[in-house]
PDB file of C-alpha atoms in Angstrom:
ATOM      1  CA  UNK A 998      -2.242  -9.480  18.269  1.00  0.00           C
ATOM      2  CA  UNK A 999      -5.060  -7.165  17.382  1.00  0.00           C
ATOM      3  CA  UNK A1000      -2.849  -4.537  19.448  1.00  0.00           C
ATOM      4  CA  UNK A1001      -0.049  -5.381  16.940  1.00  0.00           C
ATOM      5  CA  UNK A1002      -1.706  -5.052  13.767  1.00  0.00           C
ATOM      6  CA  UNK A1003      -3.462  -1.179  14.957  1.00  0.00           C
ATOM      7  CA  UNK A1004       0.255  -0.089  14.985  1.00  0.00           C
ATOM      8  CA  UNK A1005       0.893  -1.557  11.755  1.00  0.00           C
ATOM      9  CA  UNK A1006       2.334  -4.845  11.954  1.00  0.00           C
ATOM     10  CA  UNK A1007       0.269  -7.705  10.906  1.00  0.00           C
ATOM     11  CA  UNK A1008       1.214 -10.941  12.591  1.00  0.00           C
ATOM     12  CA  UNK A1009       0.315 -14.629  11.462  1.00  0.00           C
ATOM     13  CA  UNK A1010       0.138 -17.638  14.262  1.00  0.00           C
ATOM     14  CA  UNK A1011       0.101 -20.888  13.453  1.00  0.00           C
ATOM     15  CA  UNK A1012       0.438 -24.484  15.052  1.00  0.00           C
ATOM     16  CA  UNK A1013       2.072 -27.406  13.835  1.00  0.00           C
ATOM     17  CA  UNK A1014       1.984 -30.619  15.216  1.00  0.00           C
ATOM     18  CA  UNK A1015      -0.175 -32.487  17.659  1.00  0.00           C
ATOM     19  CA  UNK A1016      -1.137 -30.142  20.294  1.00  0.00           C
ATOM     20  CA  UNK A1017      -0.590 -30.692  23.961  1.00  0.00           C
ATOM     21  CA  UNK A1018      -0.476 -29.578  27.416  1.00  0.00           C
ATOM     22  CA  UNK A1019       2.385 -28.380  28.918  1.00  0.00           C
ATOM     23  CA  UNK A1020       3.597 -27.561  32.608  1.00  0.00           C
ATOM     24  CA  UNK A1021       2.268 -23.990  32.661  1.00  0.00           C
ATOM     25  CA  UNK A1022       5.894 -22.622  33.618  1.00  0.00           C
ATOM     26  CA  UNK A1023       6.845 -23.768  29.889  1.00  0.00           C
ATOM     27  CA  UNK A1024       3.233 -22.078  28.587  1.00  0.00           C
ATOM     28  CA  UNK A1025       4.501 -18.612  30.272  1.00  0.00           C
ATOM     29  CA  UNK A1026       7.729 -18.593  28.858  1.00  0.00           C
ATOM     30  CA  UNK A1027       6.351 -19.445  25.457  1.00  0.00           C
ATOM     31  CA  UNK A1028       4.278 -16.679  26.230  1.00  0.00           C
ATOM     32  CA  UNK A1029       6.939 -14.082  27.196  1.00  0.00           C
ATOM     33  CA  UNK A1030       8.973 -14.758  24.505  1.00  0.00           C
ATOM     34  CA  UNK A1031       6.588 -14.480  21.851  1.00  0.00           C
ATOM     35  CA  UNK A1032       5.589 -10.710  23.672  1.00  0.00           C
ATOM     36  CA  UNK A1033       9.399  -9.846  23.512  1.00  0.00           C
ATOM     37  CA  UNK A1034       9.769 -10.620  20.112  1.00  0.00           C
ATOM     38  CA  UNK A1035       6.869  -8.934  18.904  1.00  0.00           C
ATOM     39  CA  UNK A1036       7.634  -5.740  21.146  1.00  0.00           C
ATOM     40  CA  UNK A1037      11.339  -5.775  19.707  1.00  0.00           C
ATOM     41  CA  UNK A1038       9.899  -6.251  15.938  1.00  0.00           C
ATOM     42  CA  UNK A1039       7.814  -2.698  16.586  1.00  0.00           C
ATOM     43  CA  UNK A1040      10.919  -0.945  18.540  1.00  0.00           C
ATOM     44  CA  UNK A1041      13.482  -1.887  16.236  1.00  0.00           C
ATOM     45  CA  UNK A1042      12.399  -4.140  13.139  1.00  0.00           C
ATOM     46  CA  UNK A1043      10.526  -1.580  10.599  1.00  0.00           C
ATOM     47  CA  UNK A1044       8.574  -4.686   9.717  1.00  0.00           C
ATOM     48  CA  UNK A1045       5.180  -5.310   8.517  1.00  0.00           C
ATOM     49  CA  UNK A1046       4.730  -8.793   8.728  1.00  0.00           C
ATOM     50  CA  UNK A1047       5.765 -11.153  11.592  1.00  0.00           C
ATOM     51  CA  UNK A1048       4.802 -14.847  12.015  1.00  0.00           C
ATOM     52  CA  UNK A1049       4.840 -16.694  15.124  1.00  0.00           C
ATOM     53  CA  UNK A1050       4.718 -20.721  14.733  1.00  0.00           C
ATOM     54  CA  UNK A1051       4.232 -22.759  17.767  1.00  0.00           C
ATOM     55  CA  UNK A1052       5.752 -26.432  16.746  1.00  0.00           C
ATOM     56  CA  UNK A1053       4.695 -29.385  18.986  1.00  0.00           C
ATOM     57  CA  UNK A1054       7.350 -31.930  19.241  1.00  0.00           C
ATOM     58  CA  UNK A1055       7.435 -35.399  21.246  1.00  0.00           C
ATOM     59  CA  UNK A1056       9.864 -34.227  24.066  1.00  0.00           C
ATOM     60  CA  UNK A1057      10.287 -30.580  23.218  1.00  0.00           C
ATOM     61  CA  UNK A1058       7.971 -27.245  22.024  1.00  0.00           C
ATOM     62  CA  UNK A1059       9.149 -24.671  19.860  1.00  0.00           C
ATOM     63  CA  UNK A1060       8.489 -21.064  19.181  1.00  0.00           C
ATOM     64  CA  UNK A1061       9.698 -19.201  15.841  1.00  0.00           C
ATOM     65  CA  UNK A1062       9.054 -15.754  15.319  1.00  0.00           C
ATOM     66  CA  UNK A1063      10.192 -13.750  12.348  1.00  0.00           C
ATOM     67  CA  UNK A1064       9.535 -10.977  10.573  1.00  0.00           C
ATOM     68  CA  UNK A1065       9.910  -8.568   7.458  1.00  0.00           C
ATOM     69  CA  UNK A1066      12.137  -5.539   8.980  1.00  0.00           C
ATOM     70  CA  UNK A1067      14.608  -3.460   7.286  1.00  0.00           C
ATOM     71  CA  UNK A1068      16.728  -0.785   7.763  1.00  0.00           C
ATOM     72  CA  UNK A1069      15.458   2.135   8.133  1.00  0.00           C
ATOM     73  CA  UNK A1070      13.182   4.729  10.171  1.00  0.00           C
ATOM     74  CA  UNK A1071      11.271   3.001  12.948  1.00  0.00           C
ATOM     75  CA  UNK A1072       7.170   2.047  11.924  1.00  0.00           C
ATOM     76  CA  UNK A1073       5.150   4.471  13.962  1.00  0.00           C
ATOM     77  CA  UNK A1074       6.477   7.844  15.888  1.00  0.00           C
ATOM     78  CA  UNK A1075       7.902   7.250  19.236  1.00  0.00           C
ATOM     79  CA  UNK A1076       9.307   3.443  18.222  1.00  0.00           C
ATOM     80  CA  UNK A1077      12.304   4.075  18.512  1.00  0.00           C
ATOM     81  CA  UNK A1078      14.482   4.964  21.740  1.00  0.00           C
ATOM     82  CA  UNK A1079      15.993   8.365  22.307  1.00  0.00           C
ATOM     83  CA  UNK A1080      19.811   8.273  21.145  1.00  0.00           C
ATOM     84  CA  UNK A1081      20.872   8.450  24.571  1.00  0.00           C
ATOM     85  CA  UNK A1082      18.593   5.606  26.013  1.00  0.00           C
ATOM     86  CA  UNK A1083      19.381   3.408  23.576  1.00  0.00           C
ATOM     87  CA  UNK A1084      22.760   2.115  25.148  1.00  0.00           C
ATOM     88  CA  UNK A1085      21.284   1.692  28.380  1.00  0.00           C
ATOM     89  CA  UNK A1086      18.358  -0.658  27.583  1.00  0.00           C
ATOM     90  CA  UNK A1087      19.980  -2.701  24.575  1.00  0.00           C
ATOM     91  CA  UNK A1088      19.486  -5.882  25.216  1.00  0.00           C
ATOM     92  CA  UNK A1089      17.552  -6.484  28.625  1.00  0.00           C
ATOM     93  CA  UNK A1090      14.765  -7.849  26.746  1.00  0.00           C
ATOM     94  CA  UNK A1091      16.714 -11.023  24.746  1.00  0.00           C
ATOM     95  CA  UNK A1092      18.739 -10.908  28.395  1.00  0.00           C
ATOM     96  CA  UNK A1093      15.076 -11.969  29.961  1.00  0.00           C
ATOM     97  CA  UNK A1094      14.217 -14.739  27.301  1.00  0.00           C
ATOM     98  CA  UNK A1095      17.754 -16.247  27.305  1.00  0.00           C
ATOM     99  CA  UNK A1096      17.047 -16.714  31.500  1.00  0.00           C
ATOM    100  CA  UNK A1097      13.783 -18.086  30.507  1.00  0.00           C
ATOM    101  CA  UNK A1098      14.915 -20.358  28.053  1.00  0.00           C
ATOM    102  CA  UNK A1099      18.481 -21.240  30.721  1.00  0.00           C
ATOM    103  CA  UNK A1100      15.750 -21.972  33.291  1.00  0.00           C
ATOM    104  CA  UNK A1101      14.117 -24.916  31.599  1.00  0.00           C
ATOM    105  CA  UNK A1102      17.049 -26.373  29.992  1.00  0.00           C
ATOM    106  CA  UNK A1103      16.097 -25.193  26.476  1.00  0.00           C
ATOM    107  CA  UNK A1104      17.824 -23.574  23.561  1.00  0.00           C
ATOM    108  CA  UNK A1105      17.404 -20.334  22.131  1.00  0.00           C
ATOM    109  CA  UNK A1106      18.520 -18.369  19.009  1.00  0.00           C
ATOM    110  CA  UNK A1107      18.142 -14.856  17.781  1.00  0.00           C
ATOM    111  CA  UNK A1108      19.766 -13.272  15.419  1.00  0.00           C
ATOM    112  CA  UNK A1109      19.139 -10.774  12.331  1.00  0.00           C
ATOM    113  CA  UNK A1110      18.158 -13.307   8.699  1.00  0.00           C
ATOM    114  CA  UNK A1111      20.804 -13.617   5.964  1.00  0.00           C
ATOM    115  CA  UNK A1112      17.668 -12.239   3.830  1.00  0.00           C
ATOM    116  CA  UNK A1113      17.062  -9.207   6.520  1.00  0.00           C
ATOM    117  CA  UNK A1114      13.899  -9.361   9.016  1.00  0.00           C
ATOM    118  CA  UNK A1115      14.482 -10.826  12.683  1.00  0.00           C
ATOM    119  CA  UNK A1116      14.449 -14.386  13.622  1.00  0.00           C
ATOM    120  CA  UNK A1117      13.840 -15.569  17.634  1.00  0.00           C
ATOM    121  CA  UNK A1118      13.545 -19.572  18.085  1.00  0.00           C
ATOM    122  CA  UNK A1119      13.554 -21.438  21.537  1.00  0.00           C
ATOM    123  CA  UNK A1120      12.983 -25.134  22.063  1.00  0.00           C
ATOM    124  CA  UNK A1121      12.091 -26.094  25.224  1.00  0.00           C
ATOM    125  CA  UNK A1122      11.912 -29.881  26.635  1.00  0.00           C
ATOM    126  CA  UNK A1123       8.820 -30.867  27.860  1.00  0.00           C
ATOM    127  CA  UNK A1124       9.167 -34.412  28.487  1.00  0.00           C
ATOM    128  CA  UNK A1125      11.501 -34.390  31.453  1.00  0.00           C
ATOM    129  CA  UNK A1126       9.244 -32.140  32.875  1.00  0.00           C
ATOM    130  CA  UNK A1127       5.650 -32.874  31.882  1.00  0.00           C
ATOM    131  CA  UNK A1128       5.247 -34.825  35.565  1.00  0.00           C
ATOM    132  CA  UNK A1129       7.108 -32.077  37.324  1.00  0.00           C
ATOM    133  CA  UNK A1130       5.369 -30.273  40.354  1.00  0.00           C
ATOM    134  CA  UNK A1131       5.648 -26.375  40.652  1.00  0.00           C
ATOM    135  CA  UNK A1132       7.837 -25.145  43.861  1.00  0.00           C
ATOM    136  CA  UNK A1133       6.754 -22.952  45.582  1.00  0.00           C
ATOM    137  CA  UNK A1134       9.100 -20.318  45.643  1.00  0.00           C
ATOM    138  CA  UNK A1135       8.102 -18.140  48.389  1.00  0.00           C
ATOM    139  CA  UNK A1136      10.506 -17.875  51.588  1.00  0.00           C
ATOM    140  CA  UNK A1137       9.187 -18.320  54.628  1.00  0.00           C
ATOM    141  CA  UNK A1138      10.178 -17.278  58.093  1.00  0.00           C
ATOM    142  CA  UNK A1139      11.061 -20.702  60.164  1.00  0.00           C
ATOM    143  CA  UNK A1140       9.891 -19.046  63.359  1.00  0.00           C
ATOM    144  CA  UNK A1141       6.490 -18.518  61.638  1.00  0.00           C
ATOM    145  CA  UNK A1142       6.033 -14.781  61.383  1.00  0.00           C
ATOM    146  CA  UNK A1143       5.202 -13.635  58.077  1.00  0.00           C
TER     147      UNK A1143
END
């Protein structure tokens, strides 16, 4: 966050509830999607404030981030996409947390605030999964060549 705030945008973090592991699959998506939103807030939001709250539940987790943007010019030069990028991209990052979020079952919701700024929120469940093993999700060769 210290990467955030040189570029202008201070960001707040807090925790709420009883605090708990979680399979480390549901830790990296929390993580992704707290990255995305915070990138997307610098490309696009023309914010200065952003707060990311990290809500422990009994069966779920939760992530909020919002922030402060507006309308207008983007907060630092080079924010911004060039007018003929900006089609091609749109969207590939929310595209990545909704898969993230699909993957585990959870729910997530973005959207601009009725009193402007950005919101991103995804609840994950962590109970039907807290005695889950990881996969491993390499393919192997059945003859045994690598």
């Amino acid at each position: 966050m210290a990467d955030t705030r040189a570029l202008g945008l201070e960001v707040r973090f807090s925790v709420h509830g009883d605090a708990h592991d979680v399979p480390e699959s549901i830790g990296v998506t929390l993580y992704r999607i707290t990255q995305e939103a915070l990138t997307n807030t610098l490309k696009h939001g023309n914010a200065s404030l952003a707060e990311v709250q990290l809500r422990y539940g009994d069966r779920t987790i939760e992530v909020e981030v919002v922030d402060d943007g507006r309308p207008g010019p983007t907060p630092y030069p080079g924010a911004g996409l060039p007018q003929g990028l900006a089609a091609s991209g749109a969207g590939l990052g929310q595209r990545g947390m909704r898969e993230r979020v699909d993957l585990h079952g959870g729910e997530l919701r973005l959207g601009p605030r009725p009193r402007g700024g950005y919101r991103v929120h995804a609840v994950l469940p962590v109970s039907a999964c807290a005695d889950a093993r990881p996969r491993d999700h390499v393919a192997t060769d059945p003859s045994g060549r690598s």
